Short mmCIF file of N, CA, C and O in Angstrom, two decimals:
data_model
loop_
_atom_site.label_atom_id
_atom_site.label_comp_id
_atom_site.label_asym_id
_atom_site.label_seq_id
_atom_site.Cartn_x
_atom_site.Cartn_y
_atom_site.Cartn_z
N MET A 219 0.82 -1.19 0.00
CA MET A 219 0.00 0.00 0.00
C MET A 219 0.86 1.25 0.00
O MET A 219 0.59 2.17 -0.74
N LYS A 220 1.90 1.21 0.85
CA LYS A 220 2.78 2.37 0.94
C LYS A 220 3.53 2.57 -0.37
O LYS A 220 3.71 3.70 -0.83
N ASN A 221 3.93 1.48 -1.00
CA ASN A 221 4.65 1.55 -2.26
C ASN A 221 3.74 2.11 -3.37
O ASN A 221 4.18 2.85 -4.24
N GLY A 222 2.40 1.78 -3.38
CA GLY A 222 1.45 2.24 -4.39
C GLY A 222 1.22 3.74 -4.30
O GLY A 222 1.26 4.46 -5.29
N VAL A 223 0.99 4.23 -3.08
CA VAL A 223 0.75 5.67 -2.89
C VAL A 223 2.03 6.44 -3.17
O VAL A 223 2.00 7.50 -3.81
N TYR A 224 3.15 5.90 -2.73
CA TYR A 224 4.45 6.55 -2.97
C TYR A 224 4.74 6.59 -4.48
O TYR A 224 5.24 7.58 -4.99
N GLY A 225 4.37 5.55 -5.19
CA GLY A 225 4.58 5.51 -6.64
C GLY A 225 3.72 6.54 -7.37
O GLY A 225 4.15 7.17 -8.33
N ILE A 226 2.48 6.73 -6.90
CA ILE A 226 1.60 7.74 -7.50
C ILE A 226 2.13 9.13 -7.21
O ILE A 226 2.17 9.99 -8.10
N LEU A 227 2.58 9.37 -5.99
CA LEU A 227 3.12 10.69 -5.63
C LEU A 227 4.38 11.00 -6.42
O LEU A 227 4.63 12.15 -6.78
N LYS A 228 5.21 10.02 -6.66
CA LYS A 228 6.43 10.22 -7.44
C LYS A 228 6.15 10.20 -8.94
O LYS A 228 7.06 10.43 -9.74
N ALA A 229 4.90 9.91 -9.35
CA ALA A 229 4.47 9.84 -10.75
C ALA A 229 5.23 8.78 -11.51
O ALA A 229 5.63 8.97 -12.65
N ARG A 230 5.42 7.63 -10.88
CA ARG A 230 6.11 6.52 -11.54
C ARG A 230 5.30 5.98 -12.71
O ARG A 230 5.86 5.46 -13.65
N PHE A 231 3.96 6.15 -12.66
CA PHE A 231 3.12 5.64 -13.75
C PHE A 231 3.36 6.41 -15.05
O PHE A 231 2.95 5.99 -16.11
N LEU A 232 4.05 7.56 -14.96
CA LEU A 232 4.35 8.35 -16.16
C LEU A 232 5.73 8.04 -16.74
O LEU A 232 6.01 8.39 -17.88
N ILE A 233 6.57 7.39 -15.95
CA ILE A 233 7.94 7.14 -16.44
C ILE A 233 8.28 5.66 -16.52
O ILE A 233 9.37 5.29 -16.95
N ASP A 234 7.37 4.77 -16.13
CA ASP A 234 7.63 3.33 -16.22
C ASP A 234 7.65 2.89 -17.68
O ASP A 234 7.37 3.66 -18.60
N ASP A 235 7.93 1.63 -17.89
CA ASP A 235 8.02 1.07 -19.24
C ASP A 235 6.68 1.10 -19.97
O ASP A 235 6.62 1.36 -21.16
N ASP A 236 5.59 0.84 -19.28
CA ASP A 236 4.27 0.83 -19.92
C ASP A 236 3.53 2.17 -19.73
O ASP A 236 2.32 2.23 -19.72
N SER A 237 4.29 3.23 -19.60
CA SER A 237 3.69 4.55 -19.35
C SER A 237 3.05 5.15 -20.61
O SER A 237 2.26 6.09 -20.49
N MET A 238 3.35 4.61 -21.78
CA MET A 238 2.80 5.17 -23.02
C MET A 238 1.28 5.11 -23.02
O MET A 238 0.61 6.06 -23.43
N LYS A 239 0.69 4.00 -22.56
CA LYS A 239 -0.77 3.92 -22.53
C LYS A 239 -1.34 4.90 -21.50
O LYS A 239 -2.43 5.46 -21.70
N ASN A 240 -0.62 5.15 -20.42
CA ASN A 240 -1.07 6.15 -19.45
C ASN A 240 -1.03 7.55 -20.03
O ASN A 240 -1.93 8.36 -19.79
N TRP A 241 0.02 7.85 -20.79
CA TRP A 241 0.13 9.16 -21.42
C TRP A 241 -1.01 9.38 -22.43
O TRP A 241 -1.57 10.45 -22.52
N ARG A 242 -1.29 8.33 -23.21
CA ARG A 242 -2.39 8.45 -24.17
C ARG A 242 -3.71 8.76 -23.46
O ARG A 242 -4.48 9.61 -23.90
N PHE A 243 -3.96 8.06 -22.37
CA PHE A 243 -5.19 8.29 -21.63
C PHE A 243 -5.23 9.70 -21.03
O PHE A 243 -6.26 10.37 -21.06
N ILE A 244 -4.10 10.17 -20.51
CA ILE A 244 -4.03 11.52 -19.92
C ILE A 244 -4.25 12.58 -21.00
O ILE A 244 -5.01 13.55 -20.80
N VAL A 245 -3.64 12.39 -22.16
CA VAL A 245 -3.82 13.35 -23.27
C VAL A 245 -5.28 13.33 -23.72
O VAL A 245 -5.88 14.39 -23.99
N PHE A 246 -5.88 12.13 -23.78
CA PHE A 246 -7.29 12.02 -24.15
C PHE A 246 -8.16 12.79 -23.16
O PHE A 246 -9.08 13.52 -23.56
N LEU A 247 -7.89 12.64 -21.86
CA LEU A 247 -8.67 13.36 -20.85
C LEU A 247 -8.51 14.87 -20.97
O LEU A 247 -9.47 15.63 -20.82
N ILE A 248 -7.28 15.32 -21.26
CA ILE A 248 -7.03 16.76 -21.41
C ILE A 248 -7.78 17.31 -22.61
O ILE A 248 -8.43 18.36 -22.53
N VAL A 249 -7.72 16.60 -23.74
CA VAL A 249 -8.44 17.04 -24.95
C VAL A 249 -9.94 17.06 -24.69
O VAL A 249 -10.64 18.00 -25.08
N LEU A 250 -10.44 16.04 -24.03
CA LEU A 250 -11.86 15.98 -23.70
C LEU A 250 -12.26 17.15 -22.80
O LEU A 250 -13.31 17.77 -23.00
N ALA A 251 -11.42 17.48 -21.82
CA ALA A 251 -11.71 18.61 -20.93
C ALA A 251 -11.72 19.92 -21.70
O ALA A 251 -12.58 20.79 -21.49
N ILE A 252 -10.77 20.10 -22.63
CA ILE A 252 -10.72 21.32 -23.44
C ILE A 252 -11.97 21.44 -24.30
O ILE A 252 -12.57 22.53 -24.42
N ILE A 253 -12.39 20.34 -24.90
CA ILE A 253 -13.61 20.36 -25.72
C ILE A 253 -14.83 20.72 -24.88
O ILE A 253 -15.68 21.51 -25.31
N MET A 254 -14.92 20.16 -23.70
CA MET A 254 -16.05 20.46 -22.83
C MET A 254 -16.06 21.92 -22.40
O MET A 254 -17.12 22.57 -22.37
N ILE A 255 -14.91 22.47 -22.10
CA ILE A 255 -14.82 23.88 -21.70
C ILE A 255 -15.22 24.78 -22.87
O ILE A 255 -15.98 25.75 -22.71
N ALA A 256 -14.72 24.47 -24.07
CA ALA A 256 -15.06 25.27 -25.25
C ALA A 256 -16.56 25.18 -25.55
O ALA A 256 -17.19 26.19 -25.90
N ASN A 257 -17.11 23.99 -25.42
CA ASN A 257 -18.54 23.81 -25.67
C ASN A 257 -19.38 24.61 -24.68
O ASN A 257 -20.36 25.25 -25.05
N THR A 258 -18.99 24.60 -23.43
CA THR A 258 -19.70 25.37 -22.41
C THR A 258 -19.63 26.87 -22.69
O THR A 258 -20.61 27.59 -22.56
N GLN A 259 -18.45 27.32 -23.11
CA GLN A 259 -18.30 28.74 -23.42
C GLN A 259 -19.18 29.14 -24.60
O GLN A 259 -19.84 30.18 -24.56
N ARG A 260 -19.22 28.33 -25.65
CA ARG A 260 -20.07 28.63 -26.81
C ARG A 260 -21.54 28.65 -26.40
O ARG A 260 -22.31 29.49 -26.86
N PHE A 261 -21.93 27.71 -25.55
CA PHE A 261 -23.31 27.67 -25.07
C PHE A 261 -23.67 28.95 -24.32
O PHE A 261 -24.73 29.54 -24.55
N GLU A 262 -22.78 29.39 -23.44
CA GLU A 262 -23.04 30.61 -22.68
C GLU A 262 -23.10 31.83 -23.59
O GLU A 262 -23.93 32.72 -23.39
N GLN A 263 -22.24 31.89 -24.61
CA GLN A 263 -22.29 33.00 -25.56
C GLN A 263 -23.62 33.03 -26.28
O GLN A 263 -24.21 34.09 -26.49
N LYS A 264 -24.12 31.85 -26.66
CA LYS A 264 -25.41 31.80 -27.35
C LYS A 264 -26.54 32.21 -26.42
O LYS A 264 -27.49 32.88 -26.85
N VAL A 265 -26.47 31.83 -25.17
CA VAL A 265 -27.50 32.25 -24.21
C VAL A 265 -27.51 33.76 -24.06
O VAL A 265 -28.57 34.40 -24.07
N PHE A 266 -26.32 34.37 -23.95
CA PHE A 266 -26.24 35.83 -23.85
C PHE A 266 -26.79 36.49 -25.11
O PHE A 266 -27.51 37.50 -25.05
N LYS A 267 -26.49 35.95 -26.27
CA LYS A 267 -26.98 36.50 -27.54
C LYS A 267 -28.50 36.39 -27.62
O LYS A 267 -29.17 37.31 -28.06
N ILE A 268 -29.04 35.26 -27.17
CA ILE A 268 -30.49 35.08 -27.18
C ILE A 268 -31.16 36.09 -26.26
O ILE A 268 -32.18 36.69 -26.61
N ASN A 269 -30.59 36.30 -25.08
CA ASN A 269 -31.15 37.30 -24.16
C ASN A 269 -31.10 38.70 -24.75
O ASN A 269 -32.05 39.47 -24.63
N GLU A 270 -29.99 39.01 -25.40
CA GLU A 270 -29.84 40.33 -26.04
C GLU A 270 -30.88 40.52 -27.14
O GLU A 270 -31.53 41.56 -27.22
N LEU A 271 -31.05 39.50 -27.98
CA LEU A 271 -32.03 39.60 -29.06
C LEU A 271 -33.46 39.64 -28.54
O LEU A 271 -34.31 40.34 -29.09
N THR A 272 -33.73 38.93 -27.46
CA THR A 272 -35.06 38.96 -26.85
C THR A 272 -35.38 40.36 -26.34
O THR A 272 -36.49 40.87 -26.56
N ASN A 273 -34.42 40.99 -25.70
CA ASN A 273 -34.63 42.37 -25.23
C ASN A 273 -34.84 43.31 -26.40
O ASN A 273 -35.69 44.22 -26.32
N GLU A 274 -34.08 43.12 -27.47
CA GLU A 274 -34.23 43.99 -28.64
C GLU A 274 -35.61 43.80 -29.27
O GLU A 274 -36.24 44.78 -29.69
N VAL A 275 -36.09 42.57 -29.32
CA VAL A 275 -37.43 42.32 -29.87
C VAL A 275 -38.49 42.99 -29.01
O VAL A 275 -39.44 43.59 -29.55
N LYS A 276 -38.34 42.93 -27.70
CA LYS A 276 -39.30 43.58 -26.82
C LYS A 276 -39.32 45.09 -27.04
O LYS A 276 -40.38 45.72 -27.09
N GLU A 277 -38.13 45.68 -27.18
CA GLU A 277 -38.05 47.13 -27.43
C GLU A 277 -38.68 47.49 -28.76
O GLU A 277 -39.43 48.47 -28.86
N LEU A 278 -38.39 46.69 -29.80
CA LEU A 278 -38.95 46.99 -31.12
C LEU A 278 -40.47 46.80 -31.13
O LEU A 278 -41.18 47.57 -31.77
N ARG A 279 -40.96 45.80 -30.42
CA ARG A 279 -42.41 45.59 -30.35
C ARG A 279 -43.07 46.77 -29.64
O ARG A 279 -44.12 47.26 -30.07
N SER A 280 -42.45 47.25 -28.59
CA SER A 280 -42.99 48.40 -27.87
C SER A 280 -43.00 49.64 -28.76
O SER A 280 -43.98 50.39 -28.79
N GLU A 281 -41.91 49.84 -29.49
CA GLU A 281 -41.84 50.98 -30.42
C GLU A 281 -42.90 50.85 -31.51
O GLU A 281 -43.53 51.83 -31.89
N PHE A 282 -43.11 49.63 -32.00
CA PHE A 282 -44.13 49.41 -33.03
C PHE A 282 -45.51 49.78 -32.51
O PHE A 282 -46.29 50.45 -33.20
N VAL A 283 -45.83 49.37 -31.30
CA VAL A 283 -47.15 49.68 -30.72
C VAL A 283 -47.30 51.19 -30.56
O VAL A 283 -48.37 51.74 -30.86
N ASP A 284 -46.25 51.86 -30.12
CA ASP A 284 -46.30 53.32 -29.97
C ASP A 284 -46.54 54.00 -31.32
O ASP A 284 -47.38 54.89 -31.44
N ARG A 285 -45.80 53.57 -32.32
CA ARG A 285 -45.93 54.18 -33.66
C ARG A 285 -47.32 53.91 -34.24
O ARG A 285 -47.91 54.76 -34.89
N ARG A 286 -47.83 52.71 -34.02
CA ARG A 286 -49.15 52.38 -34.55
C ARG A 286 -50.22 53.24 -33.89
O ARG A 286 -51.14 53.71 -34.56
N SER A 287 -50.10 53.45 -32.58
CA SER A 287 -51.10 54.29 -31.91
C SER A 287 -50.99 55.74 -32.38
O SER A 287 -52.01 56.42 -32.55
N GLU A 288 -49.76 56.22 -32.63
CA GLU A 288 -49.59 57.57 -33.18
C GLU A 288 -50.23 57.67 -34.56
O GLU A 288 -50.89 58.66 -34.87
N LEU A 289 -50.03 56.66 -35.37
CA LEU A 289 -50.61 56.66 -36.71
C LEU A 289 -52.13 56.67 -36.65
O LEU A 289 -52.78 57.39 -37.41
N MET A 290 -52.69 55.86 -35.77
CA MET A 290 -54.15 55.82 -35.64
C MET A 290 -54.69 57.19 -35.21
O MET A 290 -55.72 57.64 -35.69
N LYS A 291 -53.96 57.86 -34.33
CA LYS A 291 -54.39 59.19 -33.90
C LYS A 291 -54.29 60.19 -35.06
O LYS A 291 -55.18 61.01 -35.24
N LEU A 292 -53.22 60.10 -35.85
CA LEU A 292 -53.06 61.02 -36.97
C LEU A 292 -54.09 60.79 -38.07
O LEU A 292 -54.45 61.70 -38.79
N ARG A 293 -54.58 59.56 -38.19
CA ARG A 293 -55.54 59.24 -39.24
C ARG A 293 -56.97 59.61 -38.86
O ARG A 293 -57.85 59.56 -39.72
N MET A 294 -57.17 59.93 -37.62
CA MET A 294 -58.54 60.29 -37.20
C MET A 294 -59.01 61.54 -37.91
O MET A 294 -58.23 62.46 -38.19
N GLU A 295 -60.29 61.57 -38.23
CA GLU A 295 -60.84 62.70 -38.99
C GLU A 295 -60.69 64.01 -38.24
O GLU A 295 -60.39 65.05 -38.84
N SER A 296 -60.84 63.99 -36.93
CA SER A 296 -60.72 65.22 -36.16
C SER A 296 -59.31 65.79 -36.24
O SER A 296 -59.12 67.00 -36.36
N THR A 297 -58.30 64.91 -36.19
CA THR A 297 -56.91 65.37 -36.27
C THR A 297 -56.62 65.96 -37.64
O THR A 297 -55.98 67.01 -37.77
N VAL A 298 -57.11 65.27 -38.68
CA VAL A 298 -56.90 65.77 -40.04
C VAL A 298 -57.60 67.12 -40.22
O VAL A 298 -57.04 68.04 -40.82
N SER A 299 -58.81 67.23 -39.69
CA SER A 299 -59.55 68.51 -39.79
C SER A 299 -58.79 69.64 -39.12
O SER A 299 -58.71 70.76 -39.65
N GLU A 300 -58.23 69.37 -37.95
CA GLU A 300 -57.45 70.41 -37.24
C GLU A 300 -56.24 70.83 -38.05
O GLU A 300 -55.94 72.03 -38.14
N LYS A 301 -55.56 69.89 -38.65
CA LYS A 301 -54.38 70.22 -39.46
C LYS A 301 -54.78 71.04 -40.68
O LYS A 301 -54.05 71.95 -41.09
N MET A 302 -55.91 70.72 -41.28
CA MET A 302 -56.35 71.44 -42.47
C MET A 302 -56.84 72.85 -42.11
O MET A 302 -56.71 73.76 -42.91
N LEU A 303 -57.40 73.01 -40.92
CA LEU A 303 -57.86 74.34 -40.50
C LEU A 303 -56.68 75.30 -40.39
O LEU A 303 -56.82 76.50 -40.67
N GLU A 304 -55.55 74.81 -39.97
CA GLU A 304 -54.35 75.64 -39.89
C GLU A 304 -53.96 76.18 -41.26
O GLU A 304 -53.45 77.28 -41.38
N LYS A 305 -54.22 75.39 -42.30
CA LYS A 305 -53.89 75.81 -43.67
C LYS A 305 -55.10 76.43 -44.37
O LYS A 305 -55.07 76.65 -45.56
N GLN A 306 -56.14 76.67 -43.60
CA GLN A 306 -57.39 77.25 -44.08
C GLN A 306 -58.04 76.43 -45.18
O GLN A 306 -58.54 76.93 -46.17
N ILE A 307 -58.02 75.14 -44.98
CA ILE A 307 -58.75 74.22 -45.85
C ILE A 307 -59.87 73.64 -44.99
O ILE A 307 -59.61 73.04 -43.96
N PHE A 308 -61.09 73.85 -45.43
CA PHE A 308 -62.25 73.48 -44.62
C PHE A 308 -62.92 72.25 -45.20
O PHE A 308 -62.84 72.01 -46.41
N PRO A 309 -63.60 71.47 -44.37
CA PRO A 309 -64.31 70.30 -44.89
C PRO A 309 -65.44 70.71 -45.82
O PRO A 309 -66.04 71.77 -45.65
N SER A 310 -65.74 69.86 -46.76
CA SER A 310 -66.78 70.16 -47.74
C SER A 310 -68.15 70.05 -47.10
O SER A 310 -68.40 69.18 -46.27
N THR A 311 -69.04 70.95 -47.49
CA THR A 311 -70.41 70.89 -47.00
C THR A 311 -71.29 70.05 -47.92
O THR A 311 -72.36 69.62 -47.53
N VAL A 312 -70.81 69.84 -49.13
CA VAL A 312 -71.56 69.04 -50.10
C VAL A 312 -71.10 67.60 -49.99
O VAL A 312 -69.89 67.32 -50.08
N PRO A 313 -72.02 66.67 -49.81
CA PRO A 313 -71.59 65.27 -49.72
C PRO A 313 -71.07 64.77 -51.06
O PRO A 313 -71.49 65.25 -52.11
N PRO A 314 -70.21 63.82 -51.04
CA PRO A 314 -69.67 63.30 -52.30
C PRO A 314 -70.73 62.50 -53.07
O PRO A 314 -71.63 61.93 -52.49
N THR A 315 -70.59 62.53 -54.37
CA THR A 315 -71.50 61.75 -55.22
C THR A 315 -70.69 60.69 -55.94
O THR A 315 -69.52 60.90 -56.27
N LYS A 316 -71.37 59.60 -56.20
CA LYS A 316 -70.71 58.49 -56.86
C LYS A 316 -70.85 58.65 -58.36
O LYS A 316 -71.93 58.87 -58.88
N ILE A 317 -69.75 58.52 -59.05
CA ILE A 317 -69.75 58.66 -60.50
C ILE A 317 -69.70 57.25 -61.09
O ILE A 317 -68.81 56.47 -60.79
N LYS A 318 -70.68 56.98 -61.97
CA LYS A 318 -70.71 55.68 -62.62
C LYS A 318 -70.36 55.86 -64.08
O LYS A 318 -70.91 56.71 -64.77
N VAL A 319 -69.43 55.05 -64.53
CA VAL A 319 -69.01 55.10 -65.93
C VAL A 319 -69.53 53.85 -66.60
O VAL A 319 -69.25 52.73 -66.18
N LYS A 320 -70.30 54.06 -67.67
CA LYS A 320 -70.82 52.93 -68.42
C LYS A 320 -69.88 52.66 -69.58
O LYS A 320 -69.62 53.55 -70.39
N LYS A 321 -69.44 51.44 -69.63
CA LYS A 321 -68.49 51.08 -70.66
C LYS A 321 -69.25 50.31 -71.74
O LYS A 321 -69.88 49.29 -71.46
N THR A 322 -69.16 50.81 -72.93
CA THR A 322 -69.82 50.12 -74.04
C THR A 322 -68.82 49.16 -74.66
O THR A 322 -67.66 49.51 -74.90
N THR A 323 -69.29 47.98 -74.91
CA THR A 323 -68.40 46.98 -75.49
C THR A 323 -68.65 46.91 -76.98
O THR A 323 -69.79 46.85 -77.44
N GLU A 324 -67.61 46.95 -77.71
CA GLU A 324 -67.72 46.83 -79.17
C GLU A 324 -67.74 45.36 -79.53
O GLU A 324 -67.04 44.55 -78.94
N LYS A 325 -68.54 45.07 -80.51
CA LYS A 325 -68.62 43.69 -80.96
C LYS A 325 -67.44 43.41 -81.87
O LYS A 325 -67.06 44.24 -82.69
N SER A 326 -66.92 42.22 -81.68
CA SER A 326 -65.79 41.85 -82.53
C SER A 326 -66.29 41.49 -83.93
O SER A 326 -67.49 41.38 -84.18
N PHE A 327 -65.40 41.29 -84.80
CA PHE A 327 -65.71 40.99 -86.20
C PHE A 327 -66.56 39.72 -86.30
O PHE A 327 -67.55 39.67 -87.03
N PHE A 328 -66.23 38.70 -85.52
CA PHE A 328 -66.95 37.43 -85.58
C PHE A 328 -68.35 37.55 -84.98
O PHE A 328 -69.29 36.93 -85.45
N GLN A 329 -68.50 38.39 -83.94
CA GLN A 329 -69.83 38.60 -83.35
C GLN A 329 -70.74 39.30 -84.34
O GLN A 329 -71.93 39.03 -84.42
N LYS A 330 -70.19 40.23 -85.11
CA LYS A 330 -71.00 40.95 -86.11
C LYS A 330 -71.46 40.01 -87.21
O LYS A 330 -72.56 40.12 -87.73
N ILE A 331 -70.63 39.08 -87.58
CA ILE A 331 -70.96 38.17 -88.67
C ILE A 331 -72.07 37.22 -88.24
O ILE A 331 -73.02 36.97 -89.00
N TRP A 332 -72.03 36.69 -87.05
CA TRP A 332 -72.98 35.68 -86.61
C TRP A 332 -74.33 36.28 -86.20
O TRP A 332 -75.30 35.56 -86.02
N GLN A 333 -74.43 37.55 -86.09
CA GLN A 333 -75.73 38.15 -85.70
C GLN A 333 -76.42 38.77 -86.86
O GLN A 333 -76.06 39.13 -87.84
#
């Protein structure tokens, strides 16, 4: 037991004759650890990016609602009337009339022949 612990403390498993398989395993563990660290970092970066984009979407949605309400207010007839009064353009007292255009269709050459 004392020889086993002493051998591990002195790192004899790295310098013995069959140490090559130990080195391969240690290098494999190091590479695996590096890959896991890199993967975790990329995951965290994506989470931060998602949070940033979510906040931006919320801000843009809020701005859209504000702009839409402003537009609805500007399109109201009372608002338009007030703006036109400033330019001394008054609403019409005569109601609009509908204009109907009657389109006459000309008969084609073949229609004239058969009738």
